[in-house]
Coordinates of C-alpha atoms and ligand atoms in Angstrom, one line a residue:
X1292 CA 103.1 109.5 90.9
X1293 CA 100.7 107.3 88.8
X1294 CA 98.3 105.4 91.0
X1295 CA 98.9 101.8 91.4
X1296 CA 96.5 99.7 89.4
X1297 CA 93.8 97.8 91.0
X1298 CA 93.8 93.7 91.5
X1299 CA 90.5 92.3 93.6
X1300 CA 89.5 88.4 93.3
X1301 CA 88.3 86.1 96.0
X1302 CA 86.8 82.5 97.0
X1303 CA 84.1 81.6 98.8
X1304 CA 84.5 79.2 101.7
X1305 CA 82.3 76.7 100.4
X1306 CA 83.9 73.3 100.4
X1307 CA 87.5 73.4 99.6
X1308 CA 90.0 74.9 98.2
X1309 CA 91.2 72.9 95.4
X1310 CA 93.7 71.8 92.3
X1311 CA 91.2 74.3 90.1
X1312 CA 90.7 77.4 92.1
X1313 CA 94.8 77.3 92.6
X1314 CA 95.5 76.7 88.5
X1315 CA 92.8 79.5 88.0
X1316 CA 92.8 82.1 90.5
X1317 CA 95.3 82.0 93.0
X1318 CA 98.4 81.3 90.8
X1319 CA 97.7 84.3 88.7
X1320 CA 97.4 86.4 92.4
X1321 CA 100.8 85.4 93.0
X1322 CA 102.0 86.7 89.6
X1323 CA 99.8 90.2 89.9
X1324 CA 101.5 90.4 93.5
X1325 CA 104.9 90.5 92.3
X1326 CA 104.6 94.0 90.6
X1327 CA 105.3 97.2 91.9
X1328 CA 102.6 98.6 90.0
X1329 CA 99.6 97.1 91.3
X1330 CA 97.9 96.8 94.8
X1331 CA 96.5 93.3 95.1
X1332 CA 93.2 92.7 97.0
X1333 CA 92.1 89.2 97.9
X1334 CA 89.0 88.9 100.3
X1335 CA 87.6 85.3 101.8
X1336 CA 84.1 86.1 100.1
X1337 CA 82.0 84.5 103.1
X1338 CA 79.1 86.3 102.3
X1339 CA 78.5 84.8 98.7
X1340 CA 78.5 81.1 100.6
X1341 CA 75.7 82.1 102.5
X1342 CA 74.0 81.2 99.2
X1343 CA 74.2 77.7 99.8
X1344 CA 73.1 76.8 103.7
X1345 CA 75.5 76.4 105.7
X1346 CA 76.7 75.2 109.4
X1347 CA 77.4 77.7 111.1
X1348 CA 80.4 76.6 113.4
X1349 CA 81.7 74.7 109.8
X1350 CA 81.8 78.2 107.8
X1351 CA 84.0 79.8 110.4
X1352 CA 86.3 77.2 110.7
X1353 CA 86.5 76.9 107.2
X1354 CA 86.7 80.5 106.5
X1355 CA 89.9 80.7 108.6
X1356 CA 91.1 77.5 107.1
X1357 CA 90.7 79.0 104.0
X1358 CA 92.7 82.1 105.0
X1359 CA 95.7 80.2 105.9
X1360 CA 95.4 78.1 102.8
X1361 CA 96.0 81.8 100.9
X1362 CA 98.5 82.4 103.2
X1363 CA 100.5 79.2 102.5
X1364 CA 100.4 79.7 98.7
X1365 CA 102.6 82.7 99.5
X1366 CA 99.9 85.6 99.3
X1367 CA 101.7 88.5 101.2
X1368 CA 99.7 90.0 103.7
X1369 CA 102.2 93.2 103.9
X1370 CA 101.6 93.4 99.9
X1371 CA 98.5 92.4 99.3
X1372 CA 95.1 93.8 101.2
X1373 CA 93.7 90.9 102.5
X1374 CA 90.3 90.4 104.3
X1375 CA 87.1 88.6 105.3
X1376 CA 84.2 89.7 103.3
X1377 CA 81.7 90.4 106.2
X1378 CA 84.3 92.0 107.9
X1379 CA 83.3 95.2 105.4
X1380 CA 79.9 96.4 105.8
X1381 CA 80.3 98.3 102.5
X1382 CA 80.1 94.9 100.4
X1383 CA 76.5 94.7 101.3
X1384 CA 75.6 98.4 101.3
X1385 CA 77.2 98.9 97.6
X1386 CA 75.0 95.7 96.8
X1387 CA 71.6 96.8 97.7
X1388 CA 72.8 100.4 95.6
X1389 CA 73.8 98.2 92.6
X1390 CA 70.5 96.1 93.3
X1391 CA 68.7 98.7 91.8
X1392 CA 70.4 99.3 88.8
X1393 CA 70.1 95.7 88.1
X1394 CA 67.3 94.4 85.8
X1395 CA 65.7 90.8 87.3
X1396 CA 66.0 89.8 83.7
X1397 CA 70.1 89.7 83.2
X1398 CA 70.4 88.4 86.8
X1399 CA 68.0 85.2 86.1
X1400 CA 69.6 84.6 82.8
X1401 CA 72.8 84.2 84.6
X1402 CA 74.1 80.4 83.9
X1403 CA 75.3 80.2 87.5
X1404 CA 72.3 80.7 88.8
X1405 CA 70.0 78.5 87.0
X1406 CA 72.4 75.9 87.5
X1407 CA 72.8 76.5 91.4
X1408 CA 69.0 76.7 91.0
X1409 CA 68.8 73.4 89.7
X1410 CA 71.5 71.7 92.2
X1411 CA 69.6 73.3 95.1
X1412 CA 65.9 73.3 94.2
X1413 CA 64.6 73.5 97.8
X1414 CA 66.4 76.5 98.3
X1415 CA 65.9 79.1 95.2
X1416 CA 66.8 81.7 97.4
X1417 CA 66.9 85.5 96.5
X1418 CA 71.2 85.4 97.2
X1419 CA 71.8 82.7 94.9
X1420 CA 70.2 85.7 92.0
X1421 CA 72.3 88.4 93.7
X1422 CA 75.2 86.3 94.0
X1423 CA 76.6 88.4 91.0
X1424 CA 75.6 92.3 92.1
X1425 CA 77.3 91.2 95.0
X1426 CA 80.5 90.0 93.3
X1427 CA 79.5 93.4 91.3
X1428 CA 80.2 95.0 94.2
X1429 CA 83.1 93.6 95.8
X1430 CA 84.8 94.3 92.6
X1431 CA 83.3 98.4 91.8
X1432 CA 84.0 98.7 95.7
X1433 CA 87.8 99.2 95.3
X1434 CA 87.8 100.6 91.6
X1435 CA 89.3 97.6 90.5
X1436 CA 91.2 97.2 87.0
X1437 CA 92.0 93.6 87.1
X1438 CA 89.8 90.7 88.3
X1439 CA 91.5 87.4 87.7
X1440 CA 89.5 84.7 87.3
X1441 CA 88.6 81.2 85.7
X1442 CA 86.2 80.9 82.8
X1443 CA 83.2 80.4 84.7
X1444 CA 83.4 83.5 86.2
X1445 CA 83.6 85.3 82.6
X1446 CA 79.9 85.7 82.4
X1447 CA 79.7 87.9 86.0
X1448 CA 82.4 90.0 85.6
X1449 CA 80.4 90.5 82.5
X1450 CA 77.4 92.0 84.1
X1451 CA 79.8 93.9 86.6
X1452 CA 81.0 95.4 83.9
X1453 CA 77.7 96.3 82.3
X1454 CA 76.3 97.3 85.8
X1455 CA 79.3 99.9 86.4
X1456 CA 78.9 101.2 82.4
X1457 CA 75.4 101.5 83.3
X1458 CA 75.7 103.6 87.0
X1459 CA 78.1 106.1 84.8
X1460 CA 76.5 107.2 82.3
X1461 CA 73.7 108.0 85.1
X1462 CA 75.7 110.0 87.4
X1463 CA 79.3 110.4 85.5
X1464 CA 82.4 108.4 86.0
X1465 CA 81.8 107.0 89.2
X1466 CA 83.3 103.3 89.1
X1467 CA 86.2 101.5 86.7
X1468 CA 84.7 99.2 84.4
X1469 CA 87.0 96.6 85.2
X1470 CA 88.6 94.0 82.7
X1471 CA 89.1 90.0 83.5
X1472 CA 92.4 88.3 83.7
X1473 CA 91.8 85.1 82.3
X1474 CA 94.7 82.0 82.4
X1475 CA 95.5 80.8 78.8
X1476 CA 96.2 77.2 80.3
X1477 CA 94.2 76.0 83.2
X1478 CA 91.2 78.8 82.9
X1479 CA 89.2 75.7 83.4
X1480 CA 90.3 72.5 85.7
X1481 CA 87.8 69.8 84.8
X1482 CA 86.6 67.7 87.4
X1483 CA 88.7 64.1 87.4
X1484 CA 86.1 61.8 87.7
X1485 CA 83.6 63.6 84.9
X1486 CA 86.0 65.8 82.7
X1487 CA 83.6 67.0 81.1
X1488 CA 82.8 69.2 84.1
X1489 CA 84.5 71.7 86.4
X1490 CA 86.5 70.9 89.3
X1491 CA 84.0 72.1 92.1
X1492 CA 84.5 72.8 95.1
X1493 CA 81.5 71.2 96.7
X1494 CA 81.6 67.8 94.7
X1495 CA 80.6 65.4 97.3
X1496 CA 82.6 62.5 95.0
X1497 CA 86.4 62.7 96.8
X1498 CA 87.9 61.3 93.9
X1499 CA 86.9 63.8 91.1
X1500 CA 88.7 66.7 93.4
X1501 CA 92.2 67.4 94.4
X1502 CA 92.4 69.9 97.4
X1503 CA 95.1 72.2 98.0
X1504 CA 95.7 70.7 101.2
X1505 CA 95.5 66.8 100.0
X1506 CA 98.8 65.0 101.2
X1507 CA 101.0 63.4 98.7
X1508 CA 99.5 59.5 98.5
X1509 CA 96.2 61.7 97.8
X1510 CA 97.1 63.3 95.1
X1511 CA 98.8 60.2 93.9
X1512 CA 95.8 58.0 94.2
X1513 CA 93.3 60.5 93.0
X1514 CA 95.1 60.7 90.1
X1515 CA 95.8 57.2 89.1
X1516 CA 91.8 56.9 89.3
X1517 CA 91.2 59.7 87.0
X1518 CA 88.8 58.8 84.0
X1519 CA 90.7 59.3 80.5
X1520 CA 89.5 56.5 77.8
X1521 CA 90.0 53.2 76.1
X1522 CA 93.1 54.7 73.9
X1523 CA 96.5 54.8 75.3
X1524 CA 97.9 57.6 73.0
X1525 CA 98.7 61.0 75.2
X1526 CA 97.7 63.9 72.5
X1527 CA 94.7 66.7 72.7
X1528 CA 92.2 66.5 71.6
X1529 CA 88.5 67.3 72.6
X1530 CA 87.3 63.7 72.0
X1531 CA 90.3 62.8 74.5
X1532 CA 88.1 65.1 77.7
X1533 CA 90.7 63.1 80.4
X1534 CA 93.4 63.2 78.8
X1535 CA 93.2 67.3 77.9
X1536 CA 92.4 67.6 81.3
X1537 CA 95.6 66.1 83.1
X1538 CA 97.5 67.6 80.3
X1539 CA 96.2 71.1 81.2
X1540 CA 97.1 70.1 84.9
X1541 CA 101.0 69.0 84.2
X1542 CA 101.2 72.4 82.3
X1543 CA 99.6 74.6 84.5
X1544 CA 102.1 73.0 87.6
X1545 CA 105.3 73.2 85.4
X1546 CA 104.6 76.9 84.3
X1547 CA 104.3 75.6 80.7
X1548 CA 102.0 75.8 77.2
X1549 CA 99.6 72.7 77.3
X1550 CA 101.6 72.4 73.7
X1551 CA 104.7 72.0 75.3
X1552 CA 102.9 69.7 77.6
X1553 CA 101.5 67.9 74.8
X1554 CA 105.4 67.0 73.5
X1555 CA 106.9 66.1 76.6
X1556 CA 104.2 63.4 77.1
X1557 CA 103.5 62.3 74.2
X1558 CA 105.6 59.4 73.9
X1559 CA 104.1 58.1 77.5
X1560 CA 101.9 55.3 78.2
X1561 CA 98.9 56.1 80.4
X1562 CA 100.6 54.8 83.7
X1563 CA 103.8 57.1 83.0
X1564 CA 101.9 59.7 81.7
X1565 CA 99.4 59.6 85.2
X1566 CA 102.8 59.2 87.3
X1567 CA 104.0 62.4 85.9
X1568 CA 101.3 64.6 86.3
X1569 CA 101.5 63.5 89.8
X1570 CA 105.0 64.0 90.4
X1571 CA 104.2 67.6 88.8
X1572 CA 101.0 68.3 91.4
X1573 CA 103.3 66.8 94.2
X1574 CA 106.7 69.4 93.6
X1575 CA 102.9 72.4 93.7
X1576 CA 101.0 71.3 96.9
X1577 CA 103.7 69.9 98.7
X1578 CA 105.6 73.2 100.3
X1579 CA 101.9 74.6 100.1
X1580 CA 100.4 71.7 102.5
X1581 CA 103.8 72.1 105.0
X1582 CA 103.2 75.7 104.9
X1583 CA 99.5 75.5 105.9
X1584 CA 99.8 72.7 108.8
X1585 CA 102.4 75.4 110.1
X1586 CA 99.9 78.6 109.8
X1587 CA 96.6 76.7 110.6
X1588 CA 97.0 76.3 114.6
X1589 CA 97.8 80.2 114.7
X1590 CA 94.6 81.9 115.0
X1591 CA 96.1 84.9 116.5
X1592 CA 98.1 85.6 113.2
X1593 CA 95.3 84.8 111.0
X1594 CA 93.2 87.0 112.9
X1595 CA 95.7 89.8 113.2
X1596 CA 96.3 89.5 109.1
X1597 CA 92.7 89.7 109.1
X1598 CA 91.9 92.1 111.3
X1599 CA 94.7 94.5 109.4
X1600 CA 93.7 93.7 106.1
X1601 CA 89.4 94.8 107.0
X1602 CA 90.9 97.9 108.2
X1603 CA 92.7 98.8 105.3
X1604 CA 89.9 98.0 102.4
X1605 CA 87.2 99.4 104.4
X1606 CA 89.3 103.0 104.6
X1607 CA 88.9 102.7 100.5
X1608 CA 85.5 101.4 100.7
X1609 CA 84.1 103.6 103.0
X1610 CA 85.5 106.7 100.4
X1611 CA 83.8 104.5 97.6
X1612 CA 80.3 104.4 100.0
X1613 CA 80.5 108.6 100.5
X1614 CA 80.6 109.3 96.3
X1615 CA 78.0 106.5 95.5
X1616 CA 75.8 107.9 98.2
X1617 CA 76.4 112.0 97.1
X1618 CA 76.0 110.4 93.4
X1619 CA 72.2 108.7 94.2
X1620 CA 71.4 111.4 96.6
X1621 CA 71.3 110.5 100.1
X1622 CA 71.8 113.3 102.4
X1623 CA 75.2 113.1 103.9
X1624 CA 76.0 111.1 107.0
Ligands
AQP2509 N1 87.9 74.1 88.0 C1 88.3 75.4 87.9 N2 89.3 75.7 87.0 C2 89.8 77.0 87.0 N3 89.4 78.0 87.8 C3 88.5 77.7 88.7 N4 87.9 78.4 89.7 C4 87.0 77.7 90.3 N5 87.0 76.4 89.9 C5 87.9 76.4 88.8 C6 88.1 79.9 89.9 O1 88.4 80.0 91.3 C7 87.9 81.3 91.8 C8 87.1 81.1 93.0 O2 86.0 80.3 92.8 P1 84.7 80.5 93.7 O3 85.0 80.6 95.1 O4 83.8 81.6 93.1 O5 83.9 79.3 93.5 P2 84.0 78.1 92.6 O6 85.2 77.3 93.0 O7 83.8 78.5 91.2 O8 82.8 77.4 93.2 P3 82.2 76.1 92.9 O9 83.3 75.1 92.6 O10 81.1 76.2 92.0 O11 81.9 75.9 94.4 P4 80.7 75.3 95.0 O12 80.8 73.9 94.4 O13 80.9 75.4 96.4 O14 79.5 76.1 94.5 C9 87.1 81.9 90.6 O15 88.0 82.8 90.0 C10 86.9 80.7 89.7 O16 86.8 81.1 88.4

């Protein structure tokens, strides 16, 4: 029997989960679940938000909020392997390994990081540079195939990539060099205030985000505000940043090309146009929210899911840990 092919892809529990990381990430994890052929990890990636500080009570409460949020979308826990980050101690051991087949030069040229650097500037800390060894690792830990991911990721799964190519030809064919998985509409949710940047998870400016979790006059509001521009045409184009932007959002929530979008709203004025794309990011979130307010209370069952789901990645990370170690030459433990 062929082995089942290898999906891994998380979110840290920094801020929330929103309209972006759904369109991007976790829509395509419903997809990659549905196959018989593949064995789907998704992991809460708490130990990447220690980047930024945070509060401490705050991060676990978000971290389980998070888990139910995955849980509503319909990620299946007897599927799917999934997990809390920290929960594995092999994340951080196959980090500190990869460290040291990392050269400081391709981990500062890292656009993430200067731009974190920039955003945080009184805390240049050495995690916010090893943010992507450690994504390295949660990926190389599971000898993954697939990551999917938005755009911004591209450039670290990247450098995972060259890290694993790199380890191999060292000590022979250790890890998978794995491949992204990349959404042709909605790789990159811009933010609805400035569309001209991503939708972020931390953007302190309510408006410019839609959270999963946002109920229904929201969503509604939040997108009637959205910036678009002194026309009152609906077509792409990139000198039309708003506009693109709620097209690639009424696509992306009716399972269609941003072309086909493009021809169903064309003939719309800009109040029917924003009325629709709601109505469209309603028929998404709704079930999703209901789901969530239903999950959320249950910490037991979150926990248990949890609790299942470390045991289950760390019996394949731990076999990862005992090669990597015979591979570097540590004396066997
Ligand atoms: N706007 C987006 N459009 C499409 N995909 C997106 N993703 C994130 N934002 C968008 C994808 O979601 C996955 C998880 O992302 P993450 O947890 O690594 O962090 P983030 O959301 O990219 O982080 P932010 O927004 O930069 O968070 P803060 O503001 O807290 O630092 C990834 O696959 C990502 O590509």
């Amino acid at each position: 029997m062929e082995a089942k092919k290898i999906i891994y892809s998380g979110i840290q529990p920094s801020g929330v989960i929103t309209l972006g990381n759904y369109v991007g990430a976790i829509s395509n994890w419903l997809e990659l679940q549905k196959s018989e052929d593949t064995q789907c990890i998704y992991s809460i990636v708490d130990m990447h938000s220690l980047t930024v500080r945070q509060d401490p009570a705050e991060l676990r409460k978000r971290t389980l909020s998070f888990f139910a949020q995955y849980l509503a979308c319909g990620l299946d826990p007897d599927k799917n392997i999934m997990y809390i980050q920290s929960h594995v101690s092999e994340h951080a051991e196959l980090c500190w390994i990869l460290n040291c087949f990392t050269y400081v030069g391709e981990a500062s040229r890292m656009t993430q990081f200067k731009e974190k650097s920039a955003k945080h500037a009184d805390n240049v800390n050495m995690g916010l540079m090893d943010y992507p060894i450690l994504m390295a690792a949660d990926i190389l830990l599971y000898n993954t195939s697939l990551v999917p991911i938005g755009i911004d990721q591209k450039q670290h799964l990247e450098m995972a990539r060259d890290i694993a190519a790199r380890f191999n030809n060292i000590y022979g064919d250790v890890f998978t060099v794995p491949e992204g998985y990349i959404p042709t509409t909605g790789a990159k949710v811009m933010s609805l205030q400035d569309p001209t940047s991503k939708m972020s998870k931390s953007d302190p400016d309510e408006n410019a985000t839609i959270m999963l979790i946002d109920d229904n006059d929201a969503i509604r509001r939040k997108i009637k505000r959205a910036v678009t521009d002194s026309d009152s045409r609906v077509y792409l184009s990139d000198e039309k940043p708003g506009i693109k932007n709620l097209l690639t959002i009424y696509a992306s929530c009716n399972g269609i090309s941003l072309e086909d979008a493009e021809k169903a709203c064309t003939d719309m004025n800009y109040g029917t146009f924003k009325t629709a794309v709601a109505d469209s990011v309603v028929n998404v979130l709704e079930p999703i929210r209901n789901r969530y307010l239903d999950i959320v209370g249950d910490k037991e069952y979150i926990m248990k899911v949890a609790r299942e789901g470390a045991e289950r990645a760390k019996s394949i990370a731990f076999r990862t840990m005992r090669k990597v170690y015979k591979k570097v030459g540590f004396v066997e433990r």
